[in-house]
Amino acid sequence: MTQKRTLGTDIICSLALCFALSACGTSTTTTMQTVAMTAVANSGQSGSATLTDLGNGSTSVTISTVGGTDTASQTAHIHIGTCGSNGPVFVALTNVQGGGSTTTVPFTLSALAGGTHYINIHNSANAATIQVCGQIK
């Protein structure tokens, strides 16, 4: 008995193989997360932080803010806990100057994610005053 192949059958088989192979290569590892940074105590300053896993055991943290009146260099940290909890500093970030900063930290994004860490930016004149906070999810 001879089997007759058609172009349609070949296309369907090829597509099925492509879908099967692409499913094998999917990854659930998150490589980037954008954190909403919200004003604290009517500071008027807000923005976002973009965390990008660099794939080498480190993560780039880029902060961008707008608003507020604090134009001097502001300290920023990743803390353990949730916004408003006054958790301990986990790692210091590059000071926010002119509304932005970028820091590479020696932790994977998955080590920072999961709701156990947050980012805050302090008032330049009074480090005890938090201007902006964002929960890493």
C-alpha atoms as a printed R data frame, in Angstrom:
    type eleno elety resid chain resno      x      y      z
1   ATOM     1    CA   MET     A     1  0.000  0.000  0.000
2   ATOM     2    CA   THR     A     2  1.418  3.400 -0.977
3   ATOM     3    CA   GLN     A     3  0.925  6.459  1.108
4   ATOM     4    CA   LYS     A     4 -0.029  9.614 -0.685
5   ATOM     5    CA   ARG     A     5  1.313 12.835  0.845
6   ATOM     6    CA   THR     A     6 -0.069 16.215  0.121
7   ATOM     7    CA   LEU     A     7  1.331 19.697  0.651
8   ATOM     8    CA   GLY     A     8 -1.357 20.349  3.265
9   ATOM     9    CA   THR     A     9 -0.332 17.302  5.287
10  ATOM    10    CA   ASP     A    10  3.337 18.355  5.148
11  ATOM    11    CA   ILE     A    11  2.487 21.864  6.394
12  ATOM    12    CA   ILE     A    12  0.339 20.548  9.243
13  ATOM    13    CA   CYS     A    13  3.073 18.135 10.345
14  ATOM    14    CA   SER     A    14  5.713 20.877 10.166
15  ATOM    15    CA   LEU     A    15  3.596 23.255 12.245
16  ATOM    16    CA   ALA     A    16  2.910 20.572 14.833
17  ATOM    17    CA   LEU     A    17  6.649 19.876 15.115
18  ATOM    18    CA   CYS     A    18  7.435 23.618 15.492
19  ATOM    19    CA   PHE     A    19  4.872 24.029 18.284
20  ATOM    20    CA   ALA     A    20  6.149 20.937 20.075
21  ATOM    21    CA   LEU     A    21  9.768 22.102 19.913
22  ATOM    22    CA   SER     A    22  8.988 25.662 20.966
23  ATOM    23    CA   ALA     A    23  7.113 24.379 24.025
24  ATOM    24    CA   CYS     A    24 10.263 22.545 25.110
25  ATOM    25    CA   GLY     A    25 12.266 25.782 25.140
26  ATOM    26    CA   THR     A    26  9.904 27.959 27.146
27  ATOM    27    CA   SER     A    27 11.183 29.400 30.394
28  ATOM    28    CA   THR     A    28  9.330 30.686 33.423
29  ATOM    29    CA   THR     A    29 12.313 32.703 34.672
30  ATOM    30    CA   THR     A    30 11.503 36.387 34.893
31  ATOM    31    CA   THR     A    31 14.251 38.544 33.461
32  ATOM    32    CA   MET     A    32 12.721 42.000 33.965
33  ATOM    33    CA   GLN     A    33 10.284 43.678 36.343
34  ATOM    34    CA   THR     A    34  9.032 47.255 36.497
35  ATOM    35    CA   VAL     A    35  8.224 48.489 39.982
36  ATOM    36    CA   ALA     A    36  5.798 51.386 40.466
37  ATOM    37    CA   MET     A    37  7.382 53.934 42.807
38  ATOM    38    CA   THR     A    38  4.728 55.975 44.653
39  ATOM    39    CA   ALA     A    39  4.967 59.178 46.654
40  ATOM    40    CA   VAL     A    40  5.200 58.895 50.430
41  ATOM    41    CA   ALA     A    41  3.863 61.564 52.827
42  ATOM    42    CA   ASN     A    42  2.782 63.946 50.059
43  ATOM    43    CA   SER     A    43  6.331 64.250 48.675
44  ATOM    44    CA   GLY     A    44  4.947 64.705 45.169
45  ATOM    45    CA   GLN     A    45  7.741 62.498 43.823
46  ATOM    46    CA   SER     A    46  6.933 59.246 42.003
47  ATOM    47    CA   GLY     A    47  8.271 57.099 39.195
48  ATOM    48    CA   SER     A    48  9.421 53.586 38.471
49  ATOM    49    CA   ALA     A    49 12.311 51.215 38.930
50  ATOM    50    CA   THR     A    50 13.206 48.692 36.258
51  ATOM    51    CA   LEU     A    51 14.992 45.583 37.486
52  ATOM    52    CA   THR     A    52 16.718 43.524 34.801
53  ATOM    53    CA   ASP     A    53 18.345 40.179 35.571
54  ATOM    54    CA   LEU     A    54 21.708 40.231 33.776
55  ATOM    55    CA   GLY     A    55 22.017 36.442 33.745
56  ATOM    56    CA   ASN     A    56 25.315 36.390 35.641
57  ATOM    57    CA   GLY     A    57 24.012 36.441 39.213
58  ATOM    58    CA   SER     A    58 23.434 40.181 39.189
59  ATOM    59    CA   THR     A    59 20.567 42.573 38.483
60  ATOM    60    CA   SER     A    60 20.529 46.086 37.055
61  ATOM    61    CA   VAL     A    61 18.265 48.509 38.937
62  ATOM    62    CA   THR     A    62 17.337 51.667 37.015
63  ATOM    63    CA   ILE     A    63 15.307 54.284 38.879
64  ATOM    64    CA   SER     A    64 13.463 57.126 37.175
65  ATOM    65    CA   THR     A    65 11.456 59.696 39.142
66  ATOM    66    CA   VAL     A    66  9.450 62.836 38.447
67  ATOM    67    CA   GLY     A    67  7.865 65.528 40.586
68  ATOM    68    CA   GLY     A    68  8.616 66.700 44.057
69  ATOM    69    CA   THR     A    69 10.919 69.507 45.102
70  ATOM    70    CA   ASP     A    70 13.970 67.518 46.248
71  ATOM    71    CA   THR     A    71 16.563 68.159 43.537
72  ATOM    72    CA   ALA     A    72 19.679 67.204 45.517
73  ATOM    73    CA   SER     A    73 21.297 63.753 45.638
74  ATOM    74    CA   GLN     A    74 18.911 61.306 47.325
75  ATOM    75    CA   THR     A    75 19.989 58.011 48.893
76  ATOM    76    CA   ALA     A    76 18.170 54.901 47.703
77  ATOM    77    CA   HIS     A    77 18.132 51.333 48.997
78  ATOM    78    CA   ILE     A    78 16.553 47.946 48.568
79  ATOM    79    CA   HIS     A    79 15.099 46.933 51.937
80  ATOM    80    CA   ILE     A    80 13.766 43.659 53.310
81  ATOM    81    CA   GLY     A    81 10.015 43.736 53.954
82  ATOM    82    CA   THR     A    82  7.180 45.814 52.569
83  ATOM    83    CA   CYS     A    83  6.785 49.540 51.949
84  ATOM    84    CA   GLY     A    84  6.110 51.301 55.225
85  ATOM    85    CA   SER     A    85  7.599 48.519 57.357
86  ATOM    86    CA   ASN     A    86 10.955 50.231 57.989
87  ATOM    87    CA   GLY     A    87 12.775 46.988 57.185
88  ATOM    88    CA   PRO     A    88 16.549 46.645 57.255
89  ATOM    89    CA   VAL     A    89 18.642 47.752 54.276
90  ATOM    90    CA   PHE     A    90 19.365 44.797 52.007
91  ATOM    91    CA   VAL     A    91 21.623 46.637 49.555
92  ATOM    92    CA   ALA     A    92 22.446 50.296 48.880
93  ATOM    93    CA   LEU     A    93 21.730 51.731 45.440
94  ATOM    94    CA   THR     A    94 23.412 54.581 43.598
95  ATOM    95    CA   ASN     A    95 22.036 57.934 44.782
96  ATOM    96    CA   VAL     A    96 19.184 59.344 42.712
97  ATOM    97    CA   GLN     A    97 20.380 62.549 41.083
98  ATOM    98    CA   GLY     A    98 18.291 64.589 38.677
99  ATOM    99    CA   GLY     A    99 15.519 62.007 38.871
100 ATOM   100    CA   GLY     A   100 17.530 58.934 37.980
101 ATOM   101    CA   SER     A   101 20.132 56.338 38.911
102 ATOM   102    CA   THR     A   102 21.394 52.951 37.760
103 ATOM   103    CA   THR     A   103 23.027 50.326 39.974
104 ATOM   104    CA   THR     A   104 24.119 46.745 39.400
105 ATOM   105    CA   VAL     A   105 23.503 44.629 42.507
106 ATOM   106    CA   PRO     A   106 25.055 41.177 43.134
107 ATOM   107    CA   PHE     A   107 21.725 39.343 43.364
108 ATOM   108    CA   THR     A   108 19.482 37.630 40.815
109 ATOM   109    CA   LEU     A   109 16.064 39.123 40.151
110 ATOM   110    CA   SER     A   110 14.435 35.984 41.553
111 ATOM   111    CA   ALA     A   111 16.279 36.582 44.864
112 ATOM   112    CA   LEU     A   112 14.760 40.093 45.050
113 ATOM   113    CA   ALA     A   113 11.280 39.249 43.759
114 ATOM   114    CA   GLY     A   114  8.327 37.687 45.521
115 ATOM   115    CA   GLY     A   115  7.115 40.597 47.638
116 ATOM   116    CA   THR     A   116  9.886 40.299 50.239
117 ATOM   117    CA   HIS     A   117 11.868 43.403 49.206
118 ATOM   118    CA   TYR     A   118 11.103 47.038 48.428
119 ATOM   119    CA   ILE     A   119 12.936 50.070 47.084
120 ATOM   120    CA   ASN     A   120 12.832 53.446 48.751
121 ATOM   121    CA   ILE     A   121 14.309 56.864 48.096
122 ATOM   122    CA   HIS     A   122 15.110 59.176 50.991
123 ATOM   123    CA   ASN     A   123 14.861 62.950 51.376
124 ATOM   124    CA   SER     A   124 18.268 64.505 50.622
125 ATOM   125    CA   ALA     A   125 18.219 66.738 53.727
126 ATOM   126    CA   ASN     A   126 16.777 64.163 56.138
127 ATOM   127    CA   ALA     A   127 17.541 60.497 55.452
128 ATOM   128    CA   ALA     A   128 14.880 59.442 57.973
129 ATOM   129    CA   THR     A   129 12.209 60.871 55.660
130 ATOM   130    CA   ILE     A   130 11.129 58.535 52.861
131 ATOM   131    CA   GLN     A   131 10.084 60.307 49.655
132 ATOM   132    CA   VAL     A   132  9.202 57.361 47.389
133 ATOM   133    CA   CYS     A   133  8.597 53.621 47.839
134 ATOM   134    CA   GLY     A   134  7.930 50.669 45.536
135 ATOM   135    CA   GLN     A   135  7.350 46.995 46.331
136 ATOM   136    CA   ILE     A   136  9.282 44.458 44.248
137 ATOM   137    CA   LYS     A   137  6.742 41.751 43.358
